[in-house]
mmCIF file of C-alpha atoms in Angstrom:
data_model
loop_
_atom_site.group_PDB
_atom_site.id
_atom_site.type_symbol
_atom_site.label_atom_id
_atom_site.label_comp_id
_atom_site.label_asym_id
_atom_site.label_seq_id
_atom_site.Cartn_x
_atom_site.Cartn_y
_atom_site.Cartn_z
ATOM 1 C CA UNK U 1 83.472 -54.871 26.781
ATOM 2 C CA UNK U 2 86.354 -55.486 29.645
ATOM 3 C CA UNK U 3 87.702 -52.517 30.978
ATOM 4 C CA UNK U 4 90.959 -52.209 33.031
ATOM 5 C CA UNK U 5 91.574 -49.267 35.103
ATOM 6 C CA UNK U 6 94.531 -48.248 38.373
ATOM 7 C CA UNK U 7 92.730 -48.008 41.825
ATOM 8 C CA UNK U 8 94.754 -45.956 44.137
ATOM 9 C CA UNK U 9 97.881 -47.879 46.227
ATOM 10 C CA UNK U 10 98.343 -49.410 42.537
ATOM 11 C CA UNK U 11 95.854 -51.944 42.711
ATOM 12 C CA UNK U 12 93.974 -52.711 39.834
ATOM 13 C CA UNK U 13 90.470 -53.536 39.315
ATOM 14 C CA UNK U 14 88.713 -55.210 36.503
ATOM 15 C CA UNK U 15 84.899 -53.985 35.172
ATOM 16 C CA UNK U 16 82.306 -56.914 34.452
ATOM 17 C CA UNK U 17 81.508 -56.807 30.523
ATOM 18 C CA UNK U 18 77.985 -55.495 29.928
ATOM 19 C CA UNK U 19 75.345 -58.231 29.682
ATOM 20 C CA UNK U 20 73.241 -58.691 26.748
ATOM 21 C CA UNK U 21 69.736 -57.975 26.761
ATOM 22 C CA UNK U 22 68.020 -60.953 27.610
ATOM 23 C CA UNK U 23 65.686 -62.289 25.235
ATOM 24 C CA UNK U 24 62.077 -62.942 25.642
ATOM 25 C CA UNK U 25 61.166 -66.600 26.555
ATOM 26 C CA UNK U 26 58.957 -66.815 23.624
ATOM 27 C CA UNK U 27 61.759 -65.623 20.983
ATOM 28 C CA UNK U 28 64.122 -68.682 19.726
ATOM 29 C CA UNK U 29 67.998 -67.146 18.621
ATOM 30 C CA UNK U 30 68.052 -66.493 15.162
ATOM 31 C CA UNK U 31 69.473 -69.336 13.058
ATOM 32 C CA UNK U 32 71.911 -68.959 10.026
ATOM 33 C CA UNK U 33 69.106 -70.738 7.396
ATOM 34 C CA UNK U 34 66.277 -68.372 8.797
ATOM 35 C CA UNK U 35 68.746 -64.808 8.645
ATOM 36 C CA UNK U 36 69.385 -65.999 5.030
ATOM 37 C CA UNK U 37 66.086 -66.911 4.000
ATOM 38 C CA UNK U 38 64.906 -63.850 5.208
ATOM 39 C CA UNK U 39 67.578 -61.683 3.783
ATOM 40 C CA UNK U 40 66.599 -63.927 0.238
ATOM 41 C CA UNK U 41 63.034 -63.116 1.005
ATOM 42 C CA UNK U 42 63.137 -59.247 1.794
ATOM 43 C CA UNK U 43 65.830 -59.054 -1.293
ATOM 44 C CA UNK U 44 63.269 -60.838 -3.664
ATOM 45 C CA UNK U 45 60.516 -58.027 -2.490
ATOM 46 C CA UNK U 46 62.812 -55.357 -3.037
ATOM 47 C CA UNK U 47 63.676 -57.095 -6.815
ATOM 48 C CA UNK U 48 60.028 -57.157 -7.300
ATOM 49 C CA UNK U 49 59.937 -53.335 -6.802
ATOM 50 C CA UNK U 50 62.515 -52.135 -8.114
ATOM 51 C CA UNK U 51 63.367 -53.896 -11.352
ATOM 52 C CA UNK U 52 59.803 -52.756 -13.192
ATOM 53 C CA UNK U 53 60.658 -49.207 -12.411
ATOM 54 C CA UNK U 54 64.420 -49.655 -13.186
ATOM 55 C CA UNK U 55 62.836 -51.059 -17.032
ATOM 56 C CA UNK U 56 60.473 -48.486 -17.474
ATOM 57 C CA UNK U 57 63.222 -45.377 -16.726
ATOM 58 C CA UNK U 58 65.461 -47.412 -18.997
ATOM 59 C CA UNK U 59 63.175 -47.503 -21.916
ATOM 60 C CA UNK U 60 62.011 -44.518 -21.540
ATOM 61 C CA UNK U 61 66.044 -43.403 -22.656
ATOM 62 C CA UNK U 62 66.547 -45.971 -24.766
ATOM 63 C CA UNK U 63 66.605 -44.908 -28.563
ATOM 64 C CA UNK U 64 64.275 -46.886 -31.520
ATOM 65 C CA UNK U 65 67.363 -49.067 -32.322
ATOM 66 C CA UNK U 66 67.936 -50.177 -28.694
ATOM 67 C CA UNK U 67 64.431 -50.548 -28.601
ATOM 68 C CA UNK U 68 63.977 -52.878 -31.946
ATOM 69 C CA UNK U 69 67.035 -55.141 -30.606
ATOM 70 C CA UNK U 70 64.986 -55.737 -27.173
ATOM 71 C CA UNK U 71 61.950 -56.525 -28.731
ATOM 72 C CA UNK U 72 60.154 -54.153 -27.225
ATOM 73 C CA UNK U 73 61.251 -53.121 -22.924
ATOM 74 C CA UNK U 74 64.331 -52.616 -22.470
ATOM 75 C CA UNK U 75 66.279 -54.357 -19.517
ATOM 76 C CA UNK U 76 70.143 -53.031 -19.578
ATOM 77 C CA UNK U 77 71.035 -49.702 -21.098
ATOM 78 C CA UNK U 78 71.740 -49.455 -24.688
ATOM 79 C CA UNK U 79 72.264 -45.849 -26.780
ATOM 80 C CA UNK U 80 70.538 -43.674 -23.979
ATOM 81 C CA UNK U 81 68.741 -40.314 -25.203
ATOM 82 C CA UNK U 82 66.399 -37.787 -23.656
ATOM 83 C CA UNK U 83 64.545 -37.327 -27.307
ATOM 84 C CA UNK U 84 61.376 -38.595 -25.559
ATOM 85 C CA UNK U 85 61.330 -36.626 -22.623
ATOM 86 C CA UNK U 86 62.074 -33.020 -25.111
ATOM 87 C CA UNK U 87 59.321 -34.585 -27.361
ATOM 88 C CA UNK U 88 56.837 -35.285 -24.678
ATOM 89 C CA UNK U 89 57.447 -31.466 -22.447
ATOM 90 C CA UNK U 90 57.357 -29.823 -25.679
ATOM 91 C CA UNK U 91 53.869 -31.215 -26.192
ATOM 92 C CA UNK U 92 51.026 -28.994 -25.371
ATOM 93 C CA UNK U 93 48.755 -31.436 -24.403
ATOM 94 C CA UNK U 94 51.532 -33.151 -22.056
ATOM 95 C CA UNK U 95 52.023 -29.710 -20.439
ATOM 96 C CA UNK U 96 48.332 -28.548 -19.805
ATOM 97 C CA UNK U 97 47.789 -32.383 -18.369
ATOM 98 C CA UNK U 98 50.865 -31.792 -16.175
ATOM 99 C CA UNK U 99 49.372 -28.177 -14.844
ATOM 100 C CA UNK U 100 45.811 -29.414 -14.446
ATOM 101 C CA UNK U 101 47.207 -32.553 -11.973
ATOM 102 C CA UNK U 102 49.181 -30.306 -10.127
ATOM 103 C CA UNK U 103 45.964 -27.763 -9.466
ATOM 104 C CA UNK U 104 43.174 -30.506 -8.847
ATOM 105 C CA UNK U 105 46.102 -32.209 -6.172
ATOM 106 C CA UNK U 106 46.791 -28.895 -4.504
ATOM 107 C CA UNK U 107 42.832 -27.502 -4.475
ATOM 108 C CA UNK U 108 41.419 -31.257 -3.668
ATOM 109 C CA UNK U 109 44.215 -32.000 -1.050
ATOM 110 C CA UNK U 110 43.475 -28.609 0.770
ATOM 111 C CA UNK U 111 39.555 -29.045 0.711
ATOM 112 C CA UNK U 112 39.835 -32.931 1.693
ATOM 113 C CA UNK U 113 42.175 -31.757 4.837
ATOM 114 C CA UNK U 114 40.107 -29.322 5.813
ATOM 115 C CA UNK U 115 36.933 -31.341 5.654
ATOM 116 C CA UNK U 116 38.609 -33.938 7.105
ATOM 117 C CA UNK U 117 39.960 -32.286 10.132
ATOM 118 C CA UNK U 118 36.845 -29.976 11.399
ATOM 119 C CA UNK U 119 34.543 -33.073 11.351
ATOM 120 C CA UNK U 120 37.344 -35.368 12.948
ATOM 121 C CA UNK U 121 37.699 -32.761 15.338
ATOM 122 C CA UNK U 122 34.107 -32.604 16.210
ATOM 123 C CA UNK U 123 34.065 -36.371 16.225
ATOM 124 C CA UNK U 124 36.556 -36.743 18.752
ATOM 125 C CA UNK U 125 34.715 -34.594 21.331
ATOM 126 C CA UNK U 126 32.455 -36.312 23.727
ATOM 127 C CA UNK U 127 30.292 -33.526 24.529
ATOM 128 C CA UNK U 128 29.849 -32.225 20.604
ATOM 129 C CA UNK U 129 26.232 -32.330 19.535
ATOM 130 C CA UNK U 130 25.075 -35.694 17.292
ATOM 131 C CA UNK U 131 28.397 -37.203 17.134
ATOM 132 C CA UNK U 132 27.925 -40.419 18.279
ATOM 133 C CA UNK U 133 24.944 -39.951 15.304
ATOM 134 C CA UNK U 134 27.025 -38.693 12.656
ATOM 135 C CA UNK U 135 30.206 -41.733 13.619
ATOM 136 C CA UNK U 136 27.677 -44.297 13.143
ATOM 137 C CA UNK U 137 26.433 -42.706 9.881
ATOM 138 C CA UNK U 138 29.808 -42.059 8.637
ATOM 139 C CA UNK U 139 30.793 -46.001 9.438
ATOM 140 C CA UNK U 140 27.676 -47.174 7.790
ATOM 141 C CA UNK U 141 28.928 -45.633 4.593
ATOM 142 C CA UNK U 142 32.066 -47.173 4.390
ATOM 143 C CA UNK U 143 29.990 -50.998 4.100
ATOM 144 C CA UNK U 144 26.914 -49.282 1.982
ATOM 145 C CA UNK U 145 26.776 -46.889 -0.894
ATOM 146 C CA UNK U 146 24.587 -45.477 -3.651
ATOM 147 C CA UNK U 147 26.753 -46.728 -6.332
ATOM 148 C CA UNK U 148 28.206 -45.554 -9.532
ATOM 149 C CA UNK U 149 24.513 -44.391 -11.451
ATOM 150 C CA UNK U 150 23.364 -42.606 -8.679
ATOM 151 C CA UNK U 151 26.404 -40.683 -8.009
ATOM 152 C CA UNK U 152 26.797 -40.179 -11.408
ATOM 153 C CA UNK U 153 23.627 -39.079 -11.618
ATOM 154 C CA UNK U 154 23.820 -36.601 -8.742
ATOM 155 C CA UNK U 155 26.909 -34.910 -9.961
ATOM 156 C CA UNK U 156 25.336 -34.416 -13.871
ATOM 157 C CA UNK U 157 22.083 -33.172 -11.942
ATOM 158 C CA UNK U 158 23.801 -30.882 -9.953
ATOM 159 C CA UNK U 159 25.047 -29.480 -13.413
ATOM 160 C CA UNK U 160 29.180 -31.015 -12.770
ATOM 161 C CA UNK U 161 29.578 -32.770 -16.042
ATOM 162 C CA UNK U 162 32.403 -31.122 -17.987
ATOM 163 C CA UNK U 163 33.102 -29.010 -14.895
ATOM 164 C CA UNK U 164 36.423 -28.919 -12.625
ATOM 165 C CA UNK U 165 34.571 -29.586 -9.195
ATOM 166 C CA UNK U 166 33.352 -32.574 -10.910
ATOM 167 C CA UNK U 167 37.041 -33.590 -10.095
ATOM 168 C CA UNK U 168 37.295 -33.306 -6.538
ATOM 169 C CA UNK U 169 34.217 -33.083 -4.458
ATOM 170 C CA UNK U 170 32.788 -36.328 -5.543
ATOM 171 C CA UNK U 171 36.094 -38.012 -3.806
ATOM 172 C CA UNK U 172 36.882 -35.219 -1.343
ATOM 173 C CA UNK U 173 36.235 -37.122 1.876
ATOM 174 C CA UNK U 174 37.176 -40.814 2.896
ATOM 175 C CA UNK U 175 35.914 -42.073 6.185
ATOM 176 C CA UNK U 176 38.990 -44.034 6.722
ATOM 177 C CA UNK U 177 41.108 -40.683 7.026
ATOM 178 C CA UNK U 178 38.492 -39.136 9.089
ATOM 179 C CA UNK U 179 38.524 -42.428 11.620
ATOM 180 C CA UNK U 180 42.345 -42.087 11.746
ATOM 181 C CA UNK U 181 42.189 -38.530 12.633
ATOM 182 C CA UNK U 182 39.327 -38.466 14.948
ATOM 183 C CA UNK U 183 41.083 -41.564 16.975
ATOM 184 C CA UNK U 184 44.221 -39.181 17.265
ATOM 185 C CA UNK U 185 42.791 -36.212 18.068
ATOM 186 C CA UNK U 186 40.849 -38.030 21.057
ATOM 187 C CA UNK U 187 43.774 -39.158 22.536
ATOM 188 C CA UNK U 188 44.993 -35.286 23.123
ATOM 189 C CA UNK U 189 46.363 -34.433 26.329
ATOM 190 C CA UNK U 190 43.351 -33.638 28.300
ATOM 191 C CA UNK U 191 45.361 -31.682 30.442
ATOM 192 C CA UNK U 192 46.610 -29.166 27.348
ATOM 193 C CA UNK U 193 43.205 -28.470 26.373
ATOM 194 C CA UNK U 194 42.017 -28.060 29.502
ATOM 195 C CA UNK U 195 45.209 -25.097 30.139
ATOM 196 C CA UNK U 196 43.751 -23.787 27.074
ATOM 197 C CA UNK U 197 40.273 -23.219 28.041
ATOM 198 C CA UNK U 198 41.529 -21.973 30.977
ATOM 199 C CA UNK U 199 43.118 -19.276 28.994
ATOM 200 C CA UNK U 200 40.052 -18.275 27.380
ATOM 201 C CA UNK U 201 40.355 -19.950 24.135
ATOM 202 C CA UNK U 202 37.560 -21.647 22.055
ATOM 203 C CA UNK U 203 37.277 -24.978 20.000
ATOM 204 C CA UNK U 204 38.875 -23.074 17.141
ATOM 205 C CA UNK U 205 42.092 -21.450 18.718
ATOM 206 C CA UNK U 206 42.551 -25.375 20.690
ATOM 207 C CA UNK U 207 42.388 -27.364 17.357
ATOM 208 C CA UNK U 208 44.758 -24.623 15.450
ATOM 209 C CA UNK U 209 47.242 -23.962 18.483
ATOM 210 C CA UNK U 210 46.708 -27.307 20.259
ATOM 211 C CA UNK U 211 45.377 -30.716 18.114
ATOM 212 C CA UNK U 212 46.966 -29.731 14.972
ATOM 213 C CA UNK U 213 51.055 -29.442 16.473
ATOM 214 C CA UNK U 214 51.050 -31.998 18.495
ATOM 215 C CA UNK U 215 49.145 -34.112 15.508
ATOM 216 C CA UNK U 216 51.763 -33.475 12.331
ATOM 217 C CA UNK U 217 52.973 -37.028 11.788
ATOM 218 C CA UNK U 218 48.766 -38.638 11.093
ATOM 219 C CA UNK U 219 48.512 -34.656 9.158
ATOM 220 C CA UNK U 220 51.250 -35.403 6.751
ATOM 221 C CA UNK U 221 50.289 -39.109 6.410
ATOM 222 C CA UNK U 222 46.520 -38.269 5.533
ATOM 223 C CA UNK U 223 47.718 -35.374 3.666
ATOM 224 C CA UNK U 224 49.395 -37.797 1.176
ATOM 225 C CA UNK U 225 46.632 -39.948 1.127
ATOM 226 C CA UNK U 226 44.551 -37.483 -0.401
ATOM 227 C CA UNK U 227 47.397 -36.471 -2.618
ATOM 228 C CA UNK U 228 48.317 -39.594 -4.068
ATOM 229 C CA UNK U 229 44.527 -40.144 -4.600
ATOM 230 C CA UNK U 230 43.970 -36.828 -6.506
ATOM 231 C CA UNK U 231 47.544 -37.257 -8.670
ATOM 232 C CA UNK U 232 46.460 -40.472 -9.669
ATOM 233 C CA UNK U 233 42.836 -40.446 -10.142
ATOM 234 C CA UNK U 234 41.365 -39.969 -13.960
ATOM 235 C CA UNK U 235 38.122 -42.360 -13.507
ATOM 236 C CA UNK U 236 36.012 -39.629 -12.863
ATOM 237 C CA UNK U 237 37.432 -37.899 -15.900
ATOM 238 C CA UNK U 238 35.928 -40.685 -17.875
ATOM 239 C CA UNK U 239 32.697 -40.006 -16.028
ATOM 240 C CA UNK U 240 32.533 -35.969 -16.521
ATOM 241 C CA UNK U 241 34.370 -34.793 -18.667
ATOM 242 C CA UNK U 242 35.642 -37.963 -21.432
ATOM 243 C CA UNK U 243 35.777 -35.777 -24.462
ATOM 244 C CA UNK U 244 37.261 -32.026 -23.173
ATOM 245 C CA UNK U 245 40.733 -33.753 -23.915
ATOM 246 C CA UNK U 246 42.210 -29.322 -22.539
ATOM 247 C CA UNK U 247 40.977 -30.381 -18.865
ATOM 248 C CA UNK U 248 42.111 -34.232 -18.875
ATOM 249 C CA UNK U 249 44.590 -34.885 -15.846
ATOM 250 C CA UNK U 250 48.017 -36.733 -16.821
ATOM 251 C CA UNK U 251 46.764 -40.232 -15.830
ATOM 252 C CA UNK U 252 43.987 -39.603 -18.055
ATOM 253 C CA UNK U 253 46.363 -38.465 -20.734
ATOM 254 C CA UNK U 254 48.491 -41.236 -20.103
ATOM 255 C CA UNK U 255 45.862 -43.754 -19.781
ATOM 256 C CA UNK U 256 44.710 -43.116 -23.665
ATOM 257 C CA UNK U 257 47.764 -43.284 -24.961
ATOM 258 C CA UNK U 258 48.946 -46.331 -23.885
ATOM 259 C CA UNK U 259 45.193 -48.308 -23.988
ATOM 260 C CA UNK U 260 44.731 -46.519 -27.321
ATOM 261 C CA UNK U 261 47.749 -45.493 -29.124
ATOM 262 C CA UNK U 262 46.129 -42.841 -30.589
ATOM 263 C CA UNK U 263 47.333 -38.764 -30.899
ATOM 264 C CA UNK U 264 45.457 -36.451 -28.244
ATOM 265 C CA UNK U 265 43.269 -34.216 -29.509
ATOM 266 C CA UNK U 266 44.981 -31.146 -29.635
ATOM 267 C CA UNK U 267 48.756 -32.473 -30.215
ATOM 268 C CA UNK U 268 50.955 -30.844 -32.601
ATOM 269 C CA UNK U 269 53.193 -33.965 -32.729
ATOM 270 C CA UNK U 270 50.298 -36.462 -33.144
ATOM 271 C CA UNK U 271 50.553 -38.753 -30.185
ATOM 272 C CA UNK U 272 53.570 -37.313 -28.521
ATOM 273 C CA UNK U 273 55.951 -37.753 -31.373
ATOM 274 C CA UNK U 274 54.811 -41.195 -32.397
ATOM 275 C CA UNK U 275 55.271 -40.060 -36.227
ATOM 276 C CA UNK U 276 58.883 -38.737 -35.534
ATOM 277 C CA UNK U 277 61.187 -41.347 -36.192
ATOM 278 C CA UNK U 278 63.932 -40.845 -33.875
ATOM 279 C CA UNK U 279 61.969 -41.280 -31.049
ATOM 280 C CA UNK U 280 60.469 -44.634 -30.128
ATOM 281 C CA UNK U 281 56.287 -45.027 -29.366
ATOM 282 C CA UNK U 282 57.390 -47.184 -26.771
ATOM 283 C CA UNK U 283 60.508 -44.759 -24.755
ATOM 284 C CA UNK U 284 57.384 -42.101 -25.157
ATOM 285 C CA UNK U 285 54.820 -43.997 -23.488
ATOM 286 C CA UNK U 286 57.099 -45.060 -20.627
ATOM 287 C CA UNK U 287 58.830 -41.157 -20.395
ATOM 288 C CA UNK U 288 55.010 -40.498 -19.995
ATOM 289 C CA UNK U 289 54.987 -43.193 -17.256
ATOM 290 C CA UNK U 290 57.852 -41.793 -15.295
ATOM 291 C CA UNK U 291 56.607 -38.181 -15.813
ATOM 292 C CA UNK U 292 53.798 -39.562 -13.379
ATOM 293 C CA UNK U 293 55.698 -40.982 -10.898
ATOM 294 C CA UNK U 294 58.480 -38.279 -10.366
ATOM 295 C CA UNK U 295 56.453 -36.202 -7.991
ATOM 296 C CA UNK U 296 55.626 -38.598 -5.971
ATOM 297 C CA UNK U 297 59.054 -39.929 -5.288
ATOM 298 C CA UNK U 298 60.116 -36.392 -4.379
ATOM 299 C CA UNK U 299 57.447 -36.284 -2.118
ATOM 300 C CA UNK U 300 57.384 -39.407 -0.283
ATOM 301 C CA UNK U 301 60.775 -39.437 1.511
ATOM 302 C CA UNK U 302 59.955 -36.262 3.553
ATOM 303 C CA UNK U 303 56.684 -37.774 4.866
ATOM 304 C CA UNK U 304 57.885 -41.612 5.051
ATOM 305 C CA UNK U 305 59.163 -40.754 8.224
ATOM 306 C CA UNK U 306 55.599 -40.360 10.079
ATOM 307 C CA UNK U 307 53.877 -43.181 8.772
ATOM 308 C CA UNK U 308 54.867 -45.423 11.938
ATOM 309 C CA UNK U 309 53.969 -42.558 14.228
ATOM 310 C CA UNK U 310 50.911 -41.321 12.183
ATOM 311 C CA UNK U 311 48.871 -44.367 10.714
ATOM 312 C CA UNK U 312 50.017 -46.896 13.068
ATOM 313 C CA UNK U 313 49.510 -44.510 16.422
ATOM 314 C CA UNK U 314 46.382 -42.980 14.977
ATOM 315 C CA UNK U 315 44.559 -46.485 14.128
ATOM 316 C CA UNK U 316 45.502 -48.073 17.709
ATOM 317 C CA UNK U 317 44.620 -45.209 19.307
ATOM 318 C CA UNK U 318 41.362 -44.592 20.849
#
């Protein structure tokens, strides 16, 4: 921009406008048909997001007329209610799903960081004891496994089927999250850990007062990792525990209804209100649907933010 300003004896004097960053030598200026097909292409993706859930929250309010006229989803509003979402909270079985999610996300999330961080911690030392070992152990696990029998039959030996651990420890760890923390916490300032032991404190104070704040973005990235695993795991429900229908998880629940179309065990309204005519089977099984997704969309915005410094930094790193 051209500014214009009084020198003194009146004389004026005119600034140069700023210069435009140059652009690399390898980087062509955008043309008009590639800033529209990428604007087409980017607005397709976002369609191709977006318009499932915007059908399934739709139908999910729509009533049994709106949904007779559609044929079955419904695309554009049409009589909107909230009978299946008072039908579906009011069921017991939806509620005790809904508080048994919440506790094997919170307990699993917490034992899967914890885990995760003391033997990324130890990892990421060069003079631990083993580690070197244990990294190539822990790598050669991600490529080879037991399989489903034997794990199956190491949990039901270990006396976990029909029991809540049976839940969470099988899946507690992933190597991936531990590689993405232990390539993070290597590349710690040397020189703050070094201040630290200088200070007298051990391996424990340095990860709590040290690694772990200047680590938050790849914490809160593998933290919802884990938690998005846990909320929407039921497989090893089928494994453990397929016919204690009072410690199914709400994908589980959700999961037989739909497949099935059958009443839980248990439910005073046979099948979430399927037998109540004001209320459509379909709006139920979709209010179901976005019962499942809710708290992960409250969730996700406050941790979106690390991702770029968290995943991304941690899997360059190191």
């Amino acid at each position: 921009m051209t500014k214009v300003f009084t020198l003194g004896g009146g004389k004026r004097a005119v600034a140069a406008p700023r210069a435009r960053a140059a652009r690399p030598p390898w980087q062509e200026r955008p043309t008009v048909a590639g800033q529209s097909a990428k604007g087409i292409t980017l607005g397709g993706v976002l369609a191709v997001m977006l318009v499932p859930l915007w059908i399934v929250v739709v139908t999910s309010l729509s009533t049994p007329g709106a949904v007779n006229r559609a044929g079955g989803l419904v695309v554009w509003p049409d009589g909107l209610t909230f009978q299946a979402y008072r039908e579906m909270l009011t069921d017991p079985t939806v509620r005790t799903a809904l508080v048994v999610s919440l506790g094997i996300t919170v307990a699993g999330t917490a034992l899967s960081m914890v885990v995760s961080i003391l033997c990324a911690y130890g990892l990421s030392r060069p003079r631990s004891l083993g580690h070197r070992l244990i990294l190539v152990l822990l790598i050669v696990t991600m490529f080879v496994s037991g399989g489903l029998i034997p794990t199956f039959l190491v949990v039901t030996g270990l006396g976990g089927y029909g029991q809540w651990w049976a839940l969470i420890l099988p899946s507690a760890v992933s190597v991936f999250n531990i590689l993405v923390l232990r390539s993070f916490y290597a590349e710690t300032s040397a020189e703050l850990i070094d201040a630290a032991r200088m200070d007298g404190a051990g391996d424990w104070r340095i990860l709590w007062s040290v690694v772990l704040p200047t680590s938050r973005a790849v914490t809160a990235v593998i933290t919802l990792f884990y938690a998005v695993g846990y909320w929407n795991s039921f497989f090893n429900v089928m494994l453990y525990m397929p016919t204690d229908s009072e410690k199914w998880p709400l994908q589980y629940v959700l999961l037989t209804y739909v497949n099935r179309g059958v009443g839980m065990p248990g439910s005073v309204n046979s099948g979430f209100g399927m037998a109540h005519a004001q209320t459509a089977p379909l709006s139920l099984q979709m209010a179901v649907v976005v019962l499942t997704l809710v708290p992960l969309l409250i969730v996700y915005p406050f941790v979106q933010k690390h991702f770029r410094t968290g995943v991304l930094t941690g899997a360059v790193k190191g």
